[in-house]
Structures are given as C-alpha cells and as structure tokens.
Coordinates of C-alpha atoms in Angstrom, one line a residue:
M232 CA 123.0 189.5 133.3
K233 CA 123.7 185.8 132.6
D234 CA 122.6 184.3 129.7
R235 CA 120.1 181.5 129.7
S236 CA 121.2 177.9 129.7
K237 CA 121.2 176.1 126.2
A238 CA 118.5 173.6 127.3
D239 CA 116.1 176.8 128.6
Q240 CA 116.9 178.6 125.3
E241 CA 116.2 175.8 123.3
S242 CA 112.9 174.9 125.2
V243 CA 110.8 177.2 122.9
F244 CA 111.9 175.2 120.0
K245 CA 111.2 171.7 121.4
D246 CA 109.3 171.8 124.9
L247 CA 106.9 174.7 125.0
P248 CA 103.3 174.5 123.8
I249 CA 103.4 175.5 119.9
V250 CA 101.0 178.2 120.6
S251 CA 103.3 179.7 123.3
A252 CA 106.3 179.1 121.0
L253 CA 104.7 181.0 118.1
R254 CA 103.6 183.9 120.3
I255 CA 107.4 184.3 121.5
M256 CA 108.8 184.0 118.0
I257 CA 106.5 185.8 116.0
V258 CA 105.0 188.8 118.0
P259 CA 108.5 190.6 118.2
S260 CA 109.3 189.7 114.4
V261 CA 105.9 191.2 113.6
I262 CA 106.2 194.2 115.7
S263 CA 109.8 195.0 114.3
Q264 CA 108.4 194.6 110.7
L265 CA 105.9 197.1 111.4
I266 CA 108.5 199.5 112.6
V267 CA 110.9 199.1 109.9
L268 CA 108.0 199.8 107.5
I269 CA 107.3 202.9 109.3
Y270 CA 110.9 204.1 109.7
N271 CA 111.5 203.5 105.7
M272 CA 108.7 205.9 105.3
A273 CA 109.8 208.6 107.8
D274 CA 112.7 209.9 105.8
T275 CA 110.4 210.5 102.6
F276 CA 107.7 211.7 105.1
Y277 CA 109.9 214.4 106.5
V278 CA 111.8 215.3 103.4
G279 CA 108.5 215.9 101.9
K280 CA 107.8 218.6 104.5
T281 CA 110.5 220.8 102.8
N282 CA 108.3 221.2 99.6
N283 CA 111.4 220.8 97.7
P284 CA 110.9 218.3 94.9
Y285 CA 114.6 217.9 94.3
M286 CA 115.3 216.5 97.8
V287 CA 112.3 214.4 97.6
A288 CA 113.8 212.9 94.3
A289 CA 117.1 212.6 95.7
T290 CA 116.4 210.4 98.6
A291 CA 114.0 208.3 96.4
L292 CA 117.0 207.8 93.9
I293 CA 119.1 206.2 96.7
L294 CA 116.4 203.7 97.8
P295 CA 117.4 201.0 95.3
V296 CA 120.7 201.2 96.3
F297 CA 119.9 201.1 100.0
N298 CA 117.9 198.1 99.2
I299 CA 121.0 196.5 98.2
T300 CA 122.3 196.5 101.6
L301 CA 119.1 194.6 102.9
C302 CA 120.2 191.9 100.3
L303 CA 123.5 191.6 101.7
A304 CA 121.9 191.2 105.1
G305 CA 119.6 188.4 103.8
L306 CA 122.8 186.8 102.3
A307 CA 124.6 186.2 105.7
G308 CA 121.7 186.5 108.1
V309 CA 119.0 184.3 106.4
G310 CA 121.6 181.7 105.2
G311 CA 123.3 181.5 108.5
G312 CA 120.2 182.0 110.9
A313 CA 118.4 179.0 109.1
L314 CA 121.6 176.9 109.4
I315 CA 122.2 177.6 112.7
S316 CA 118.6 176.6 113.9
R317 CA 119.1 173.2 111.9
L318 CA 122.3 172.5 113.6
L319 CA 120.9 173.0 116.9
G320 CA 118.1 170.5 116.0
Q321 CA 121.0 168.0 114.8
N322 CA 122.4 168.8 118.5
R323 CA 125.6 170.3 116.9
P324 CA 126.2 173.7 118.8
D325 CA 129.8 173.8 118.2
E326 CA 129.4 173.7 114.5
A327 CA 126.5 176.6 115.0
K328 CA 128.9 178.6 116.9
K329 CA 131.1 178.3 113.9
V330 CA 128.6 179.5 111.4
S331 CA 127.4 182.6 113.4
A332 CA 131.2 183.6 113.4
F333 CA 131.3 183.2 109.8
S334 CA 128.2 184.8 109.3
I335 CA 128.8 187.9 111.1
Y336 CA 132.6 188.2 109.4
L337 CA 130.8 187.7 106.2
A338 CA 128.5 190.5 106.7
V339 CA 131.0 192.8 107.7
L340 CA 133.0 192.1 104.5
V341 CA 130.6 192.2 101.9
S342 CA 129.1 195.3 103.7
A343 CA 132.5 197.1 103.6
V344 CA 133.3 196.2 100.2
F345 CA 129.9 197.6 99.1
A346 CA 130.2 200.8 100.8
V347 CA 133.7 201.4 99.8
G348 CA 132.7 200.7 96.2
M349 CA 129.8 203.1 96.6
G350 CA 132.2 205.5 98.1
V351 CA 134.7 205.3 95.1
F352 CA 132.3 205.2 92.3
M353 CA 129.5 207.4 93.8
K354 CA 129.3 209.7 90.9
P355 CA 128.8 207.3 87.9
I356 CA 126.5 205.1 90.1
L357 CA 124.2 208.2 91.0
E358 CA 124.3 209.3 87.2
L359 CA 123.3 205.8 86.2
L360 CA 120.3 205.9 88.7
G361 CA 119.2 209.5 87.1
A362 CA 120.7 212.1 89.4
G363 CA 120.9 215.3 87.6
E364 CA 122.4 218.8 88.4
N365 CA 119.6 219.7 90.7
T366 CA 119.5 216.2 92.7
Y367 CA 123.1 215.1 92.5
E368 CA 124.3 216.8 95.6
Y369 CA 121.3 215.9 97.8
A370 CA 121.5 212.3 96.6
R371 CA 125.4 212.3 97.3
Q372 CA 124.8 213.6 100.9
Y373 CA 122.4 210.9 101.7
A374 CA 124.3 208.2 100.0
L375 CA 127.6 209.1 102.1
C376 CA 125.4 208.7 105.2
V377 CA 123.1 205.8 104.8
I378 CA 125.4 203.5 102.5
V379 CA 129.1 204.7 102.8
A380 CA 129.1 205.5 106.6
G381 CA 126.1 203.4 107.5
G382 CA 126.3 200.5 105.3
I383 CA 128.2 198.1 107.9
P384 CA 126.0 198.8 110.9
T385 CA 122.9 198.7 108.7
V386 CA 123.9 195.1 107.2
L387 CA 125.1 193.8 110.7
S388 CA 122.1 194.8 112.5
N389 CA 119.9 192.8 110.4
V390 CA 122.4 189.9 110.1
L391 CA 122.6 190.0 114.2
S392 CA 118.9 190.0 114.4
N393 CA 118.5 187.0 112.2
L394 CA 121.2 185.1 113.9
I395 CA 119.8 186.0 117.7
R396 CA 116.3 184.8 116.5
S397 CA 117.6 181.7 115.1
I398 CA 118.4 180.4 118.8
G399 CA 115.0 181.3 120.1
R400 CA 115.7 184.8 121.4
S401 CA 113.1 186.5 119.3
K402 CA 112.4 189.3 121.8
E403 CA 115.9 190.6 121.8
A404 CA 116.2 190.0 117.7
G405 CA 113.1 192.3 117.3
A406 CA 114.1 195.1 120.1
G407 CA 117.2 196.0 118.4
I408 CA 115.2 196.6 115.1
I409 CA 112.6 198.6 117.1
L410 CA 115.1 200.6 118.7
G411 CA 116.8 201.5 115.4
G412 CA 113.4 202.3 113.8
I413 CA 112.0 204.6 116.8
L414 CA 115.2 206.4 117.0
N415 CA 115.2 207.1 113.4
I416 CA 111.6 208.6 113.6
I417 CA 112.6 210.7 116.5
L418 CA 116.0 211.9 115.2
D419 CA 114.9 212.9 111.7
P420 CA 113.2 216.1 112.4
I421 CA 115.7 216.9 115.3
F422 CA 118.5 216.9 112.6
M423 CA 116.9 218.0 109.4
F424 CA 114.8 221.0 111.3
V425 CA 116.8 222.0 114.5
L426 CA 120.2 220.9 114.6
L427 CA 121.4 221.6 110.9
P428 CA 120.7 225.1 108.8
K429 CA 117.9 225.3 106.5
G430 CA 118.7 223.8 103.1
N431 CA 120.5 220.8 104.7
E432 CA 117.6 218.6 105.6
V433 CA 118.4 215.7 103.3
L434 CA 121.9 215.5 105.1
G435 CA 120.0 215.5 108.3
A436 CA 118.0 213.0 107.3
G437 CA 120.9 210.6 106.3
I438 CA 122.7 211.6 109.4
A439 CA 119.6 210.6 111.9
T440 CA 119.4 207.4 109.7
C441 CA 123.0 206.4 110.0
L442 CA 123.3 207.2 113.7
S443 CA 119.8 205.4 114.3
N444 CA 121.5 202.1 112.7
C445 CA 124.8 202.6 114.4
I446 CA 123.0 202.5 117.9
A447 CA 120.8 199.4 116.9
C448 CA 124.2 197.6 115.7
L449 CA 125.8 198.8 119.1
Y450 CA 122.8 197.4 120.9
F451 CA 123.0 193.8 119.4
I452 CA 127.1 193.8 120.2
V453 CA 125.8 194.4 123.9
V454 CA 123.2 191.5 123.6
L455 CA 126.1 189.3 122.4
I456 CA 128.6 190.4 125.0
R457 CA 125.8 189.8 127.8
M458 CA 125.0 186.4 126.4
G459 CA 128.5 185.2 127.3
R460 CA 131.0 182.9 126.1
D461 CA 128.8 180.0 126.0
S462 CA 126.3 181.5 123.6
V463 CA 125.7 179.9 120.2
V464 CA 125.7 183.2 118.6
T465 CA 129.4 184.9 118.8
F466 CA 131.8 187.2 117.1
S467 CA 134.7 185.6 118.7
P468 CA 137.6 185.1 116.0
R469 CA 138.9 182.2 118.0
I470 CA 136.1 180.0 116.5
R471 CA 137.8 178.2 113.5
G472 CA 137.3 175.2 111.6
I473 CA 134.1 175.8 110.1
Q474 CA 133.1 172.8 107.9
K475 CA 132.9 173.4 104.1
A476 CA 129.4 171.9 103.8
S477 CA 128.5 174.7 106.6
I478 CA 129.6 177.3 104.2
L479 CA 128.1 176.1 101.3
A480 CA 124.8 175.7 103.0
V481 CA 125.0 179.3 104.2
F482 CA 125.4 180.6 100.8
A483 CA 122.9 177.9 99.5
V484 CA 119.9 179.5 101.3
G485 CA 121.5 183.1 101.7
V486 CA 122.1 183.9 97.8
P487 CA 118.4 182.9 97.0
S488 CA 117.1 185.1 99.6
A489 CA 119.2 188.2 98.4
I490 CA 118.0 187.6 94.8
S491 CA 114.5 187.2 95.9
T492 CA 114.7 190.8 97.8
L493 CA 116.2 192.3 94.7
L494 CA 113.5 190.9 92.5
F495 CA 110.7 192.0 94.9
D496 CA 112.1 195.5 94.8
L497 CA 112.4 195.2 90.8
D498 CA 108.6 194.5 90.6
Y499 CA 108.0 197.6 92.2
V500 CA 110.3 199.6 89.9
V501 CA 108.6 198.3 86.8
I502 CA 105.0 199.0 88.4
D503 CA 106.1 202.9 88.8
K504 CA 107.9 202.9 85.4
L505 CA 104.7 201.4 83.4
M506 CA 102.3 204.0 85.5
V507 CA 104.5 206.9 84.4
S508 CA 103.2 206.4 80.9
Y509 CA 99.9 207.4 82.1
H510 CA 99.2 210.7 84.1
D511 CA 100.8 211.9 87.2
L512 CA 97.7 211.2 89.4
A513 CA 97.9 207.4 88.5
L514 CA 101.7 207.4 89.6
A515 CA 100.8 209.2 92.8
A516 CA 98.0 206.8 93.6
I517 CA 100.0 203.7 92.9
G518 CA 102.7 205.0 95.0
I519 CA 100.6 205.4 97.9
V520 CA 98.9 202.1 97.6
L521 CA 102.2 200.2 97.4
K522 CA 103.3 201.9 100.6
V523 CA 99.6 201.1 102.2
E524 CA 99.5 197.5 101.0
R525 CA 102.9 196.7 102.8
F526 CA 101.3 196.7 106.3
P527 CA 99.5 193.3 106.1
L528 CA 102.5 192.0 103.8
N529 CA 105.1 193.1 106.5
V530 CA 103.0 191.2 109.1
G531 CA 103.0 188.1 107.0
I532 CA 106.9 188.5 106.5
G533 CA 107.3 188.9 110.5
I534 CA 105.4 185.6 110.9
C535 CA 107.4 183.9 108.2
Q536 CA 110.6 185.3 110.0
G537 CA 109.4 183.9 113.3
I538 CA 108.6 180.6 112.6
M539 CA 111.5 179.8 110.3
P540 CA 113.9 179.1 113.4
L541 CA 110.9 176.9 114.9
V542 CA 110.6 174.9 111.6
A543 CA 114.3 174.6 111.0
Y544 CA 115.0 173.2 114.3
N545 CA 112.3 170.5 114.4
Y546 CA 113.1 169.6 110.6
A547 CA 116.6 168.9 111.6
A548 CA 115.5 167.2 114.9
G549 CA 113.2 164.8 113.1
N550 CA 110.0 165.9 115.1
R551 CA 107.8 166.0 112.1
K552 CA 104.4 166.6 114.0
R553 CA 105.8 169.6 116.0
M554 CA 107.0 171.2 112.6
E555 CA 103.9 170.4 110.8
D556 CA 101.8 171.8 113.6
T557 CA 104.0 174.8 113.4
I558 CA 103.6 175.4 110.0
R559 CA 99.6 174.6 109.7
L560 CA 99.1 177.0 112.8
S561 CA 101.3 179.8 111.6
R562 CA 99.7 179.5 108.1
R563 CA 96.4 179.8 109.4
L564 CA 97.2 183.1 111.3
G565 CA 98.7 184.6 108.4
L566 CA 95.6 183.9 106.1
I567 CA 93.5 185.2 109.0
V568 CA 95.8 188.5 109.0
A569 CA 95.2 188.7 105.2
A570 CA 91.3 188.1 105.5
V571 CA 91.2 190.9 108.0
S572 CA 93.0 193.3 106.0
I573 CA 91.0 192.8 102.9
L574 CA 88.0 193.5 105.1
L575 CA 89.5 196.6 106.3
Y576 CA 90.8 197.9 103.0
E577 CA 87.7 197.4 101.0
L578 CA 85.4 198.9 103.7
F579 CA 88.2 202.2 104.4
A580 CA 90.2 202.3 101.5
G581 CA 89.4 206.1 101.1
Q582 CA 90.5 206.8 104.9
F583 CA 93.7 204.8 104.7
I584 CA 94.7 206.7 101.4
R585 CA 94.0 210.1 103.2
I586 CA 96.5 209.5 105.7
F587 CA 99.1 210.1 102.8
I588 CA 97.4 212.9 100.5
A589 CA 94.3 215.1 100.8
D590 CA 93.8 215.6 97.0
T591 CA 90.2 214.3 96.4
Q592 CA 90.9 212.8 92.9
T593 CA 94.2 211.0 93.8
I594 CA 92.1 209.4 96.8
E595 CA 89.3 208.2 94.8
M596 CA 92.0 206.5 92.3
A597 CA 94.0 205.2 95.0
A598 CA 91.4 203.7 96.8
G599 CA 90.2 201.9 93.9
F600 CA 93.7 200.4 93.2
L601 CA 93.8 199.5 96.8
R602 CA 90.5 197.6 96.9
I603 CA 91.7 195.7 93.8
R604 CA 95.6 195.1 95.0
V605 CA 94.5 193.8 98.8
L606 CA 92.8 190.8 96.8
A607 CA 96.2 189.5 96.4
T608 CA 97.4 189.5 100.0
P609 CA 96.6 186.2 101.1
L610 CA 98.1 185.0 98.0
M611 CA 101.3 186.8 98.5
F612 CA 101.5 185.6 102.0
L613 CA 101.3 182.0 100.8
S614 CA 104.0 182.7 98.2
F615 CA 106.4 184.2 100.9
F616 CA 105.4 181.4 103.5
T617 CA 106.3 178.6 101.0
V618 CA 109.9 180.3 100.1
Y619 CA 110.7 180.5 103.9
L620 CA 109.9 177.1 104.7
F621 CA 112.2 175.7 101.9
Q622 CA 114.9 178.2 103.3
A623 CA 114.5 176.6 106.9
F624 CA 114.7 173.0 105.2
G625 CA 117.9 174.2 103.8
M626 CA 116.6 173.7 100.1
G627 CA 117.9 177.0 98.8
K628 CA 117.7 175.8 95.3
I629 CA 113.8 175.4 95.4
S630 CA 113.6 178.6 97.3
L631 CA 115.4 180.4 94.5
F632 CA 113.4 178.5 91.8
L633 CA 110.1 179.8 93.5
G634 CA 111.3 183.3 93.8
V635 CA 112.4 183.4 90.2
M636 CA 109.5 182.1 88.9
R637 CA 107.4 184.4 90.8
W638 CA 108.7 187.5 89.7
L639 CA 110.6 186.9 86.6
V640 CA 108.2 184.4 84.9
F641 CA 104.7 185.3 86.3
N642 CA 104.6 188.9 88.0
I643 CA 106.8 191.3 86.0
P644 CA 105.5 189.6 82.6
M645 CA 102.1 189.8 83.6
L646 CA 102.6 193.5 84.3
F647 CA 103.5 194.2 80.8
I648 CA 100.9 191.8 79.2
L649 CA 97.8 193.2 81.4
N650 CA 99.0 196.5 80.8
S651 CA 99.3 196.1 76.9
I652 CA 95.8 194.6 77.0
F653 CA 93.5 196.4 79.5
G654 CA 95.8 199.6 80.3
M655 CA 96.2 201.2 83.6
Y656 CA 94.1 198.8 85.7
G657 CA 95.7 195.8 84.1
I658 CA 98.7 196.9 86.1
V659 CA 96.9 196.8 89.1
W660 CA 95.1 193.6 88.6
S661 CA 98.4 191.9 87.8
Q662 CA 99.3 191.0 91.3
V663 CA 96.3 188.8 91.8
T664 CA 96.5 187.2 88.4
A665 CA 100.4 186.4 88.8
D666 CA 100.0 185.2 92.3
I667 CA 97.3 182.6 91.5
L668 CA 99.8 181.1 89.1
T669 CA 102.8 181.3 91.9
V670 CA 100.6 179.8 94.6
A671 CA 99.4 177.1 92.3
L672 CA 103.1 176.2 91.5
S673 CA 104.2 176.7 95.1
F674 CA 101.7 174.1 96.3
Y675 CA 102.9 171.5 93.8
V676 CA 106.4 172.1 94.6
Y677 CA 105.9 171.8 98.1
H678 CA 103.9 168.5 98.0
R679 CA 106.3 167.1 95.3
W680 CA 109.7 168.1 97.0
G681 CA 108.8 169.4 100.3
P682 CA 109.5 167.5 103.8
K683 CA 108.7 163.9 102.5
L684 CA 111.9 164.0 100.3
A685 CA 114.0 166.2 102.6
Y686 CA 113.5 163.7 105.6
K687 CA 114.5 160.9 103.4
Q688 CA 117.8 162.9 102.5
T689 CA 118.4 163.6 106.3
E690 CA 117.8 159.8 107.4

C-alpha cells in the first residue's frame, strides 16, 4: 500500500474542520486507552481464577517494575512525538525524520539496558519488592517474560504508536495498541489453562503478554515499511545529523513525561500502603475503586494524547486560532465525559463494583469510596490536560513543575494529612482536595506562562 502524500497526511492538522480532525485523532486514542486498561487487568483477572494467593501476589509485585517500561516509552515516544509535530508545523520534515529515527533507537537502547539489568539483578530486585519463598519463583517467571524478554517490544510498541500519531495517523497508532491488548486477553487463558500444565499459570500469563506485545511491535514495523521511504517516521539508520537542539527537546519533554508517570504510580502505591493499616475489606475496596475509576480517566488521557499532535503542529505553525479552538473543544469534551462518569458512578456505583467482587460488605464500602473519588474526575482531567498542553508546546520544565507539584506537593502529602485527621475516609477524599489546588495552580501557570509567552519566544 502506497503511503499517503505528505500534504494529504498533514491535512488533518491544518485543513480539516476541527471537529473532524478531533474525531480522527481522538477516537482511536481513546479506544486504545480503554483496551490497554482492560488488558492490564486481564493477567490479574485470569491469575485470580487459580485461587492461588501467591500467584496473585507475584504478578502484583512485578507491576511497579513493568510500569517503568511505560515510563521509558514516554521518554522517547512523548518527547519525540511532540517535537515531530512541532517540526512539521514549522515545515521542517527532514529534521522530523531525524528525530523519529533518534527516538526509535533511543527506545531500543534504554529498553535493552533495562531488560538486561532486570535479568542480571533479578534476585535482589524481586527481594526488594517483597518476593518471598512462596512468591519468588512465580515473580521470576513473570518478570522474565514481560520485562526481560518483552521489554524491548513493549517499549518500542508504545513509542512507535506515539510517533505515528504525531504525524496524524492516529488510526494506525491506535490499531497496534488495540491489537496487542485484544491478543493478550485471548491468549492469556489459552496459555494458562490449555497449553501449559497446572501450576504454570503465571508463566502462561507472562508468555501471553510477551507474545502479544511482540506481535503489536511487528504490526508497527510493518506499518512503517508500508509507509515507504518518504514517511516522516522512519527507522532508517541512514538518517544522520540530528541537531543538538532537537535531542535536547526530546529529553526536555520526555523526561518530565516519564517522571510524571512514575509519580502517578507512586500515588497509588501510597494509597494501598495507608489502607493496609485499616482492615482487609478497606484494602480490597480501595483496590477495586482504583481500577473502576480508571475508565473515565483513561478516556481523558486518550483525549489528551489525541490532541497533542494537533496542538503542537498549529502552535509551531503559528495558527493560533486553530490551536485555541482545538484546546477549547477537546477540553469541553473531556469535561462532558467526566460529568457523565460522575452521574453513572453516583447512580450505579454498586453495580460497577459487583463486576469485580460479590462480597456484600466490600461492595457497600467500595461503592461509598467510588462515589467520593469520582468527584475528582473533572479535576484530574484538567490537570492531565494542562500538562499535555505544555508538552505539546515543548515547555518540558513547566510540565515537570506541574507534575511534581501535583504528586509530591499536593496529592501524596494530602493523603498523609487527611489520613491522620479523618482516618480511612480522609484517604478517599484526598484526591478531590489535592486536585482543587492542582487545578488552581495549573490555570495560573497556563495563563501566566502559556501560549502568549511561548509565541513571543518563537517569533
């Protein structure tokens, strides 16, 4: 299949009606985010069917390490993708090609180093995470599959998805992630309960996840090949001479993106640790709520990912009206999604919780938690949204500042403060309280250091 011309490819950025452009960019991104959320739950769901608590604990132990691979993907994919869109807006496709090749090889390098490091230091890392004699072997099997063997394809798939989306090909970018997610959901039970003997369910889940990510990565490589030599996104080693400013720009946005992802995961870890001091029902209830609340949040993240190339391109091209219209409409869409989620969760909280557990007491407690936590959904969306905008502008220091302020200054300290004052429900209310402060700060920073100053810097 011959690739679309550059002019046709960029029409989504500069010519199509904004509503049509948003639909093309956002819908595949949102669907892929929801599929990723579901497939991230798949391993835990299927391993839970074994009724072996050590297997469940082992897969949970690896989650923080696996999330680091997603941070590495953000380093190369978000940093490189945002810059490519801006370079296209500046009519510099040759430099955009060099940035894409640099981002791809950066992703391969950092993921390879991480995978090898995990393989060499497996034992001390797993022991640090809390693996004991009952969980170590299961955790080792899972880590070997999803991180050591699957690290490079996992990172590369996410990076290629971001890069392909950065040139307006959101459909292809989302399709690869969706393919990997659906394959994982299908292959999990096949490897766990059919192909491998009983007692090897964790190994089966790991193999299924690794194979799914490998196939998704292969899909993206085929997409690049079919795009042809003229494509902006390329893995050709012949592309050389990238400017030092471009390398610094990739890291300027990529590093804050990676750090923000780590801090987001740290917030969830702290919530679990604080809930442990109460009873098992509270821990189970908040664990379920943290999963259920991710559905509207992932939709919001999908919206942010979809609009980033549009904003970056038009910002760099100096088309301020189109950029601001894109921001306004997408922000309105995110707030509508948040409002609908509040309505549904307030009315049907119990029904959503029952999807994950049947215990009446846990359902009642989790439903109460969910009705509180969901109130933060529009605030969380606005917080994510502002950070993504600054990443699109290439203003990595400000996006890093907002991320650090949100998690390390507002959210995590608020968990400890409200827990000490109000106990268990203080933990639940902390998100709303902290994000009110975060949104207020985000609005101030955006209006003080946003597009007005940024436009002056590029003139």
